[in-house]
Amino acid sequence: MSQILVVGNALIDHIYEVGHYPAEDEELRATSQTQTLGGNGTNTVQVLQQLGHLCTLLNTFAADSQGEWLRQQLEQQGIEIGYSPVLAGYQTPNSVILLNQQTGSRTIIHHRHLPELAQEALNNLPLAQYDWFHFEGRNVEVLPHLIKQVRQHQLKARISLELEKNRAGLEVLIGLVDVVFISQAYWQAQYPHLTPQQWLQQLSSHYPHTIMTLTLGKQGALVLDKGAEIQHVTVPTVQVVDTLGAGDTFNAGMIAALCEGQNTLEAVHFAVQLAQRKVQQYGLARLVKH
């Protein structure tokens, strides 16, 4: 069992399941509606908690009724959130998600009126107790400071970084971490003229000491272990029900496996299988079978 700090977003998802993706100006009746926890950070800690690790989520929360509900849901799962600031005068971030029954795809509309973490966010945390630190690739102005602060105070712990959305200034942070999780969308936005293999090889020439993964949806994932040869881990075809949170599930699976002593390739195989299990079910509950 490892103690893991995840610095990432927490919000409320309003999921509407629809028979097909609507056309513009179409009126469409949803077959179901669900309110649940959302956000990359929240998804990641929920899966890690299921995998038997002790998790702290660091994030800003709004001091409104939705924020109270969000914090209660996390605390009921045993996730530590006591170091996260609760800010008055703001609103809890919300996402409206259309889940297409035909394909399992999810279309997300997000609203946020809440500041990101400040540079002082880690000052009161007992950094020495954590075995792993995972950072969502957002809050670009503050993120380098937070990662460097961890590195200065915790030399033995490993640090991972998620590059999901195309935000300027994130790529230079790769050299500060041990493991980087890259989404297909990030690669396509950055270097669409290169194959994923070409781009990973190019990236590795600049950051040869970093483990890199690149998830490719139905095509599985690529992994490059500190400048070694690129490995492609494929997955069999399955019935896709819900892809929401699949990337976060992969990241959590990879972190958990590495914490438990698996080598990099073994960890990617485990993470891919866990993400494959996720897309075959709705939500993250009971994802791990004990």
Short mmCIF file of N, CA and C in Angstrom, two decimals, residues 11 62 64 87 112 138 171 176 221 258 260 279:
data_model
loop_
_atom_site.label_atom_id
_atom_site.label_comp_id
_atom_site.label_asym_id
_atom_site.label_seq_id
_atom_site.Cartn_x
_atom_site.Cartn_y
_atom_site.Cartn_z
N LEU A 11 -14.87 18.08 -9.83
CA LEU A 11 -16.08 18.78 -10.28
C LEU A 11 -17.26 17.83 -10.24
N ALA A 62 -15.20 25.06 -4.05
CA ALA A 62 -16.04 26.23 -3.81
C ALA A 62 -16.87 26.02 -2.55
N ASP A 64 -19.89 26.32 -1.74
CA ASP A 64 -21.31 26.35 -2.07
C ASP A 64 -21.89 24.96 -1.80
N LEU A 87 -13.02 27.89 -1.03
CA LEU A 87 -13.03 29.32 -1.35
C LEU A 87 -14.46 29.86 -1.45
N ARG A 112 -16.46 26.64 -15.50
CA ARG A 112 -15.62 26.79 -14.31
C ARG A 112 -15.58 28.26 -13.89
N ARG A 138 -2.46 21.09 -15.82
CA ARG A 138 -3.27 22.30 -15.88
C ARG A 138 -2.57 23.33 -14.99
N GLU A 171 4.96 20.99 -22.01
CA GLU A 171 5.95 20.02 -22.47
C GLU A 171 7.29 20.18 -21.76
N LEU A 176 11.06 17.39 -15.49
CA LEU A 176 11.00 17.50 -14.03
C LEU A 176 10.38 16.28 -13.37
N ALA A 221 -1.81 1.31 -26.26
CA ALA A 221 -0.92 2.35 -25.77
C ALA A 221 0.51 2.06 -26.19
N LEU A 258 3.28 0.43 -10.81
CA LEU A 258 4.67 0.82 -10.56
C LEU A 258 4.93 0.92 -9.06
N GLU A 260 3.64 -0.91 -6.88
CA GLU A 260 3.67 -2.28 -6.38
C GLU A 260 4.87 -3.07 -6.88
N VAL A 279 -14.11 0.82 -20.02
CA VAL A 279 -14.96 1.23 -21.14
C VAL A 279 -16.11 0.26 -21.37
#
